[in-house]
Short mmCIF file of C-alpha atoms and ligand atoms in Angstrom, two decimals:
data_model
loop_
_atom_site.label_atom_id
_atom_site.label_comp_id
_atom_site.label_asym_id
_atom_site.label_seq_id
_atom_site.Cartn_x
_atom_site.Cartn_y
_atom_site.Cartn_z
CA MET A 199 -5.61 -29.51 -8.52
CA LYS A 200 -5.96 -25.76 -8.87
CA LYS A 201 -8.35 -24.30 -6.33
CA LYS A 202 -10.86 -21.73 -7.55
CA ILE A 203 -11.50 -19.39 -4.66
CA PHE A 204 -14.48 -17.03 -4.51
CA SER A 205 -15.64 -14.77 -1.71
CA GLY A 206 -17.63 -11.60 -1.23
CA VAL A 207 -17.77 -8.72 1.21
CA GLN A 208 -20.61 -6.23 1.48
CA PRO A 209 -19.70 -2.56 1.00
CA THR A 210 -21.58 -1.42 4.05
CA GLY A 211 -18.81 0.53 5.81
CA ASN A 212 -16.99 -0.11 9.06
CA LEU A 213 -15.00 -3.17 7.99
CA HIS A 214 -13.68 -4.49 11.28
CA LEU A 215 -11.35 -6.92 12.97
CA GLY A 216 -14.00 -9.68 12.68
CA ASN A 217 -14.11 -9.27 8.89
CA TYR A 218 -10.33 -9.27 8.86
CA LEU A 219 -9.68 -12.32 11.04
CA GLY A 220 -12.75 -14.26 9.86
CA ALA A 221 -12.33 -13.60 6.15
CA ILE A 222 -9.93 -11.05 4.66
CA LYS A 223 -6.75 -12.40 6.28
CA ASN A 224 -7.57 -15.80 4.72
CA PHE A 225 -8.15 -14.13 1.35
CA VAL A 226 -4.61 -12.77 1.55
CA ASP A 227 -3.09 -16.16 2.34
CA LEU A 228 -5.06 -17.80 -0.48
CA ASN A 229 -4.05 -15.02 -2.89
CA ASN A 230 -0.39 -15.63 -2.02
CA ASP A 231 -0.55 -19.31 -3.01
CA ILE A 232 0.19 -19.44 -6.72
CA GLN A 233 -1.77 -22.69 -6.99
CA ASN A 234 -5.01 -20.74 -6.47
CA GLU A 235 -7.17 -18.65 -8.76
CA CYS A 236 -8.92 -16.09 -6.56
CA ILE A 237 -11.92 -13.87 -7.14
CA PHE A 238 -13.01 -11.33 -4.54
CA CYS A 239 -16.29 -9.57 -5.05
CA VAL A 240 -17.65 -6.35 -3.55
CA VAL A 241 -21.27 -7.40 -3.18
CA ASP A 242 -23.29 -4.21 -3.55
CA LEU A 243 -26.44 -6.09 -4.64
CA HIS A 244 -26.36 -7.77 -1.25
CA ALA A 245 -25.80 -4.43 0.48
CA ILE A 246 -29.11 -2.96 -0.77
CA THR A 247 -31.14 -5.76 0.85
CA VAL A 248 -31.26 -3.24 3.69
CA SER A 249 -31.59 0.49 3.04
CA GLN A 250 -28.39 2.25 1.91
CA ASN A 251 -27.63 5.89 1.26
CA PRO A 252 -26.49 5.95 -2.42
CA LYS A 253 -23.59 8.35 -1.77
CA ASP A 254 -22.31 6.25 1.12
CA LEU A 255 -22.66 3.07 -0.93
CA LYS A 256 -20.39 4.44 -3.64
CA SER A 257 -17.72 5.46 -1.15
CA ASN A 258 -18.06 2.17 0.74
CA ILE A 259 -17.40 0.29 -2.51
CA HIS A 260 -14.12 2.20 -2.84
CA GLU A 261 -13.31 1.60 0.81
CA THR A 262 -13.86 -2.15 0.46
CA VAL A 263 -11.54 -2.34 -2.56
CA ALA A 264 -8.98 -0.22 -0.70
CA THR A 265 -9.23 -2.56 2.29
CA PHE A 266 -8.63 -5.64 0.13
CA VAL A 267 -5.52 -4.09 -1.39
CA ALA A 268 -4.26 -2.56 1.87
CA SER A 269 -4.59 -5.95 3.58
CA GLY A 270 -2.36 -7.53 0.96
CA ILE A 271 -4.56 -8.84 -1.86
CA ASP A 272 -2.70 -8.24 -5.10
CA PRO A 273 -5.09 -7.12 -7.87
CA LYS A 274 -2.63 -8.47 -10.43
CA LYS A 275 -2.97 -11.97 -9.01
CA SER A 276 -6.63 -11.95 -8.02
CA ILE A 277 -9.76 -10.61 -9.66
CA ILE A 278 -11.37 -7.86 -7.57
CA PHE A 279 -14.71 -6.68 -8.95
CA ASN A 280 -18.05 -5.16 -8.19
CA GLN A 281 -21.04 -7.51 -8.25
CA SER A 282 -23.62 -5.11 -9.78
CA GLN A 283 -21.43 -4.48 -12.82
CA VAL A 284 -21.65 -8.11 -13.92
CA SER A 285 -25.31 -8.54 -14.84
CA ALA A 286 -25.08 -12.35 -14.89
CA HIS A 287 -25.29 -12.29 -11.06
CA SER A 288 -28.81 -10.87 -11.03
CA GLU A 289 -29.89 -13.14 -13.89
CA ALA A 290 -28.50 -16.30 -12.33
CA ALA A 291 -30.02 -15.34 -8.97
CA TRP A 292 -33.49 -15.28 -10.56
CA ILE A 293 -33.02 -18.66 -12.23
CA LEU A 294 -31.65 -20.20 -9.04
CA SER A 295 -34.53 -18.74 -7.04
CA CYS A 296 -36.74 -21.01 -9.13
CA VAL A 297 -34.60 -23.96 -8.00
CA ALA A 298 -34.26 -23.10 -4.30
CA ARG A 299 -37.18 -24.09 -2.07
CA MET A 300 -39.04 -21.85 0.39
CA GLY A 301 -38.50 -24.48 3.07
CA TRP A 302 -34.74 -24.18 2.69
CA LEU A 303 -34.77 -20.40 2.93
CA ASN A 304 -37.14 -20.44 5.89
CA ARG A 305 -34.39 -22.08 7.92
CA MET A 306 -31.84 -19.31 7.41
CA THR A 307 -30.96 -17.87 10.80
CA GLN A 308 -29.34 -14.72 9.41
CA PHE A 309 -32.65 -13.66 7.86
CA LYS A 310 -34.42 -14.24 11.16
CA GLU A 311 -31.81 -12.15 12.99
CA LYS A 312 -31.72 -9.33 10.46
CA ALA A 313 -35.48 -9.16 9.88
CA GLY A 314 -36.12 -9.07 13.62
CA LYS A 315 -39.65 -9.27 14.97
CA ASP A 316 -41.38 -7.60 12.06
CA LYS A 317 -40.69 -10.00 9.18
CA GLU A 318 -43.54 -8.55 7.13
CA LYS A 319 -41.51 -5.38 6.71
CA ALA A 320 -38.26 -7.04 5.61
CA SER A 321 -37.40 -6.75 1.92
CA ILE A 322 -37.83 -9.76 -0.34
CA GLY A 323 -34.17 -9.27 -1.21
CA LEU A 324 -33.16 -9.84 2.40
CA TYR A 325 -35.05 -13.13 2.31
CA SER A 326 -33.63 -14.36 -0.99
CA TYR A 327 -30.13 -13.00 -0.25
CA PRO A 328 -28.55 -16.48 0.06
CA VAL A 329 -29.79 -17.37 -3.45
CA LEU A 330 -27.90 -14.39 -4.86
CA MET A 331 -24.88 -15.54 -2.88
CA ALA A 332 -25.20 -19.00 -4.49
CA ALA A 333 -25.33 -17.32 -7.93
CA ASP A 334 -22.11 -15.43 -7.13
CA ILE A 335 -20.29 -18.61 -6.24
CA LEU A 336 -21.67 -20.97 -8.89
CA LEU A 337 -21.13 -18.65 -11.87
CA TYR A 338 -17.37 -18.99 -11.45
CA ASP A 339 -17.16 -22.78 -10.93
CA SER A 340 -15.69 -21.94 -7.51
CA THR A 341 -14.29 -24.90 -5.62
CA HIS A 342 -13.60 -23.18 -2.28
CA VAL A 343 -15.28 -20.31 -0.47
CA PRO A 344 -13.46 -18.65 2.45
CA VAL A 345 -15.91 -17.03 4.87
CA GLY A 346 -16.50 -16.41 8.56
CA ASP A 347 -18.55 -18.82 10.60
CA ASP A 348 -21.78 -16.80 10.18
CA GLN A 349 -21.93 -17.70 6.47
CA LYS A 350 -21.77 -21.46 6.96
CA GLN A 351 -25.50 -22.01 6.59
CA HIS A 352 -25.62 -19.94 3.39
CA LEU A 353 -22.90 -22.11 1.91
CA GLU A 354 -24.79 -25.26 2.73
CA LEU A 355 -27.77 -23.78 0.91
CA CYS A 356 -25.54 -22.98 -2.07
CA ARG A 357 -24.43 -26.62 -2.16
CA ASP A 358 -28.07 -27.78 -2.08
CA ILE A 359 -29.00 -25.42 -4.91
CA ALA A 360 -26.08 -26.61 -7.05
CA GLN A 361 -27.02 -30.25 -6.52
CA LYS A 362 -30.70 -29.70 -7.18
CA PHE A 363 -30.01 -27.82 -10.41
CA ASN A 364 -27.66 -30.58 -11.61
CA ASN A 365 -30.28 -33.22 -10.73
CA ASP A 366 -33.32 -31.38 -12.08
CA TYR A 367 -31.66 -30.71 -15.42
CA LYS A 368 -29.80 -34.00 -15.39
CA ILE A 369 -26.38 -32.52 -16.03
CA GLU A 370 -23.86 -34.06 -13.70
CA ASN A 371 -21.27 -31.61 -12.34
CA PHE A 372 -22.57 -28.61 -14.31
CA PHE A 373 -22.40 -26.58 -11.14
CA ILE A 374 -19.41 -27.41 -8.98
CA VAL A 375 -20.50 -28.08 -5.40
CA PRO A 376 -18.18 -25.74 -3.45
CA GLU A 377 -16.37 -26.43 -0.18
CA PRO A 378 -16.47 -23.87 2.61
CA LEU A 379 -13.15 -22.68 4.00
CA ILE A 380 -13.97 -21.70 7.56
CA LYS A 381 -11.24 -21.52 10.17
CA LYS A 382 -11.67 -24.08 12.93
CA GLU A 383 -10.81 -21.67 15.69
CA PHE A 384 -11.71 -17.96 15.95
CA SER A 385 -13.98 -17.98 12.91
CA ARG A 386 -16.40 -15.74 14.81
CA ILE A 387 -15.02 -12.65 16.51
CA MET A 388 -17.36 -11.22 19.11
CA SER A 389 -18.27 -7.67 20.14
CA LEU A 390 -15.88 -5.98 22.57
CA LYS A 391 -18.92 -4.99 24.63
CA ASP A 392 -20.74 -8.34 24.70
CA GLY A 393 -18.96 -11.65 24.26
CA LEU A 394 -22.18 -13.35 23.15
CA LYS A 395 -22.85 -11.04 20.18
CA LYS A 396 -20.76 -11.11 17.03
CA MET A 397 -18.65 -8.10 16.15
CA SER A 398 -20.74 -6.30 13.56
CA LYS A 399 -20.65 -3.32 11.22
CA SER A 400 -24.15 -2.32 12.16
CA GLU A 401 -23.77 -2.31 15.97
CA VAL A 402 -24.56 1.22 17.15
CA SER A 403 -21.66 1.49 19.60
CA ASP A 404 -18.38 2.03 17.79
CA LEU A 405 -16.63 0.80 20.96
CA SER A 406 -17.95 -2.70 20.17
CA ARG A 407 -15.57 -3.16 17.24
CA ILE A 408 -12.10 -2.33 16.00
CA ASN A 409 -12.50 -0.80 12.56
CA LEU A 410 -9.77 -1.38 10.02
CA THR A 411 -9.60 2.40 9.64
CA ASP A 412 -9.08 3.07 13.38
CA ASP A 413 -5.86 4.79 14.36
CA LYS A 414 -3.50 3.69 17.12
CA ASP A 415 -5.16 5.71 19.90
CA GLN A 416 -8.64 4.53 18.97
CA ILE A 417 -7.50 0.89 19.06
CA ILE A 418 -5.78 1.28 22.44
CA ASN A 419 -8.83 3.05 23.87
CA LYS A 420 -11.27 0.41 22.59
CA ILE A 421 -9.23 -2.45 24.00
CA LYS A 422 -8.87 -0.64 27.32
CA LYS A 423 -12.67 -0.25 27.48
CA ALA A 424 -13.41 -3.80 26.24
CA LYS A 425 -15.66 -5.72 28.64
CA THR A 426 -13.99 -8.36 30.82
CA ASP A 427 -14.83 -10.11 34.06
CA THR A 428 -13.17 -9.57 37.40
CA LEU A 429 -11.15 -12.79 37.55
CA PRO A 430 -7.54 -13.10 36.42
CA LEU A 431 -6.85 -14.85 33.10
CA PRO A 432 -7.72 -18.54 33.20
CA SER A 433 -5.27 -21.42 33.33
CA LYS A 434 -7.56 -23.96 31.62
CA ILE A 435 -9.35 -23.80 28.26
CA GLU A 436 -12.58 -25.22 29.76
CA GLU A 437 -12.92 -22.14 31.99
CA LEU A 438 -13.42 -20.03 28.86
CA ASP A 439 -16.81 -21.52 28.10
CA LYS A 440 -18.27 -19.58 31.00
CA ARG A 441 -16.25 -16.44 30.26
CA PRO A 442 -17.22 -15.26 26.76
CA GLU A 443 -15.43 -11.88 26.89
CA ALA A 444 -12.18 -13.46 28.09
CA LYS A 445 -12.51 -16.11 25.41
CA ASN A 446 -12.96 -13.51 22.70
CA LEU A 447 -9.95 -11.40 23.69
CA ILE A 448 -7.75 -14.46 24.09
CA GLY A 449 -9.05 -15.68 20.71
CA ILE A 450 -8.18 -12.38 19.01
CA TYR A 451 -4.70 -12.49 20.51
CA SER A 452 -4.17 -16.12 19.47
CA SER A 453 -5.45 -15.53 15.96
CA LEU A 454 -3.16 -12.56 15.39
CA MET A 455 -0.17 -14.41 16.83
CA ASN A 456 -1.04 -17.62 14.93
CA ASN A 457 -1.06 -19.31 18.34
CA THR A 458 -3.35 -22.00 19.67
CA LEU A 459 -5.66 -20.93 22.50
CA GLN A 460 -3.71 -23.23 24.81
CA LYS A 461 -0.43 -21.48 24.06
CA THR A 462 -1.91 -18.06 24.85
CA ILE A 463 -3.49 -19.40 28.03
CA ASP A 464 -0.15 -20.85 29.13
CA GLU A 465 1.47 -17.48 28.50
CA PHE A 466 -1.03 -15.41 30.51
CA ALA A 467 -2.53 -17.80 33.11
CA GLY A 468 -3.17 -15.99 36.40
CA LYS A 469 -2.18 -12.55 35.05
CA ASN A 470 -4.62 -9.68 35.24
CA PHE A 471 -6.47 -8.21 32.29
CA SER A 472 -4.71 -4.84 32.35
CA GLU A 473 -1.40 -6.53 31.61
CA PHE A 474 -2.94 -8.76 28.94
CA LYS A 475 -4.77 -5.86 27.32
CA GLU A 476 -1.52 -3.93 26.96
CA LYS A 477 0.04 -6.81 25.02
CA LEU A 478 -3.14 -7.28 22.99
CA SER A 479 -3.23 -3.57 22.06
CA GLU A 480 0.35 -3.77 20.90
CA ILE A 481 -0.25 -6.65 18.51
CA VAL A 482 -3.58 -5.32 17.22
CA VAL A 483 -1.94 -1.95 16.52
CA ASN A 484 1.02 -3.66 14.79
CA GLU A 485 -1.31 -5.56 12.48
CA ILE A 486 -4.05 -3.00 11.85
CA ASN A 487 -2.19 0.31 11.84
CA PRO A 488 -0.26 -0.29 8.59
CA ILE A 489 -3.53 -1.40 6.97
CA SER A 490 -5.43 1.66 8.13
CA LEU A 491 -2.68 4.01 6.89
CA LYS A 492 -2.63 2.24 3.53
CA ILE A 493 -6.45 2.42 3.23
CA LYS A 494 -6.31 6.20 3.74
CA GLU A 495 -3.59 6.52 1.11
CA LEU A 496 -5.51 4.40 -1.42
CA LEU A 497 -8.74 6.31 -0.84
CA ASP A 498 -6.96 9.41 -2.14
CA ASP A 499 -6.35 7.63 -5.44
CA LYS A 500 -9.82 6.96 -6.81
CA VAL A 501 -8.42 6.57 -10.33
CA PHE A 502 -6.37 3.58 -9.16
CA LEU A 503 -9.34 2.03 -7.34
CA GLU A 504 -11.59 2.48 -10.39
CA LYS A 505 -8.94 0.90 -12.59
CA ILE A 506 -8.87 -2.19 -10.34
CA LEU A 507 -12.66 -2.45 -10.60
CA LYS A 508 -12.63 -1.98 -14.38
CA ASP A 509 -9.97 -4.65 -14.93
CA GLY A 510 -11.77 -6.93 -12.50
CA TYR A 511 -15.09 -6.36 -14.25
CA GLU A 512 -13.66 -7.34 -17.62
CA LYS A 513 -12.19 -10.59 -16.32
CA ALA A 514 -15.18 -11.53 -14.18
CA ASN A 515 -17.68 -10.64 -16.88
CA GLU A 516 -15.93 -12.86 -19.39
CA ILE A 517 -16.22 -15.90 -17.10
CA ALA A 518 -19.75 -15.18 -15.89
CA SER A 519 -21.18 -14.41 -19.34
CA LYS A 520 -20.04 -17.80 -20.63
CA LYS A 521 -21.61 -19.59 -17.70
CA ILE A 522 -24.93 -17.76 -17.88
CA LYS A 523 -25.11 -18.52 -21.62
CA LYS A 524 -24.80 -22.22 -20.83
CA ILE A 525 -27.41 -21.88 -18.08
CA HIS A 526 -29.83 -20.36 -20.62
CA GLU A 527 -29.30 -23.28 -22.96
CA ILE A 528 -29.81 -25.85 -20.21
CA VAL A 529 -32.99 -24.20 -18.94
CA GLY A 530 -34.41 -23.98 -22.47
CA PHE A 531 -34.40 -20.21 -23.05
P1 LIG B 517 -19.96 -8.97 5.58
O1 LIG B 517 -19.36 -7.76 6.14
O2 LIG B 517 -21.20 -9.38 6.28
O3 LIG B 517 -20.09 -8.94 4.10
O4 LIG B 517 -18.92 -10.13 5.89
C1 LIG B 517 -17.71 -10.28 5.16
C2 LIG B 517 -16.97 -11.50 5.67
O5 LIG B 517 -16.56 -11.29 7.03
C3 LIG B 517 -17.81 -12.78 5.67
O6 LIG B 517 -16.99 -13.87 5.26
C4 LIG B 517 -18.22 -12.94 7.11
O7 LIG B 517 -18.42 -14.29 7.46
C5 LIG B 517 -17.01 -12.36 7.84
N1 LIG B 517 -17.39 -11.83 9.17
C6 LIG B 517 -18.26 -10.82 9.42
N2 LIG B 517 -18.35 -10.59 10.75
C7 LIG B 517 -17.51 -11.47 11.36
C8 LIG B 517 -17.16 -11.73 12.72
N3 LIG B 517 -17.67 -11.03 13.73
N4 LIG B 517 -16.26 -12.73 12.96
C9 LIG B 517 -15.72 -13.45 11.94
N5 LIG B 517 -16.02 -13.25 10.64
C10 LIG B 517 -16.89 -12.27 10.34
N1 LIG B 518 -23.21 -13.00 2.33
C1 LIG B 518 -21.84 -12.72 2.58
C2 LIG B 518 -21.71 -11.89 3.88
O1 LIG B 518 -22.57 -11.16 4.21
C3 LIG B 518 -21.20 -11.96 1.46
C4 LIG B 518 -21.22 -12.72 0.17
C5 LIG B 518 -22.00 -12.46 -0.92
C6 LIG B 518 -20.42 -13.84 -0.14
N2 LIG B 518 -21.72 -13.34 -1.90
C7 LIG B 518 -20.77 -14.20 -1.48
C8 LIG B 518 -19.46 -14.56 0.55
C9 LIG B 518 -20.19 -15.31 -2.10
C10 LIG B 518 -18.87 -15.67 -0.09
C11 LIG B 518 -19.23 -16.02 -1.40
O2 LIG B 518 -20.74 -11.94 4.50
#
């Protein structure tokens, strides 16, 4: 059976190695399989759930498209489009927000993390964000959704919303209940400064992440300064549970080499971090440097990037408009 793949990335700048290994690298593999129909969405409606500078948002949209293409997603094979251009997303989000329950949303850990202590001051959009994400996915009859580990709970919510809508309106299989595609290992890349915090676009210290636009020297410097402990590299996987920074660096290495953790551990057991970091820098630079050069080149060609978004809009809008029309009929509008 043909897989229908859908995923989204927020245009909030600083796309990093976590986005790449947790999500974008999988998008590329899925795009390369001719069995799949892929749709990749630049989710600007999600971005404004926290304050954005309008000028930066526009350039971050271009940068996200450039990153998709530079990483190897072929816009001829996959649909790449901008969420806000297809109005069915906002419409479907409203309708689905009347299906989703407060109790379900109250459990979302990402909202709790992002809203922080002062929940009263968080936007309503930040709270209902996973409902919009469900709308994105369900409008396209998506069967599989590749994401990083942090989005797992949102996908479960999307499945619940799809099932409740189908039950409430008594239309079996109207919404396809999608499957998450989350890598078993290394689906959460951690900060280079704190192995217990995920690598994030919004972390103040730029040293905490490797941006996909970093040049060779920046990458080498960040890996050199990455936090480690004082012990040599472990010889057993179990030791990693107590050594989060070591685990993260070994995980990044393994993921880039398509190795198991065990294989990397066997290769470096007992060696010191300076030696390991040199090897790690080499492979991160080999993977990221061509992408960062390509991003810079593509960002100079706004006409090309706009053309991708226009073509993507037309294709996405055709699919989504049909689905929202059916939703209207089912609901009784
Ligand atoms: P975002 O930048 O929040 O829109 O995330 C885009 C994609 O990258 C989503 O699929 C996330 O799950 C994934 N992602 C973000 N941060 C990380 C991380 N530190 N490790 C692994 N995946 C991540
Ligand atoms: N919420 C996702 C994130 O922050 C982005 C996203 C929006 C998404 N809509 C989506 C991911 C639909 C997968 C499918 O990472």
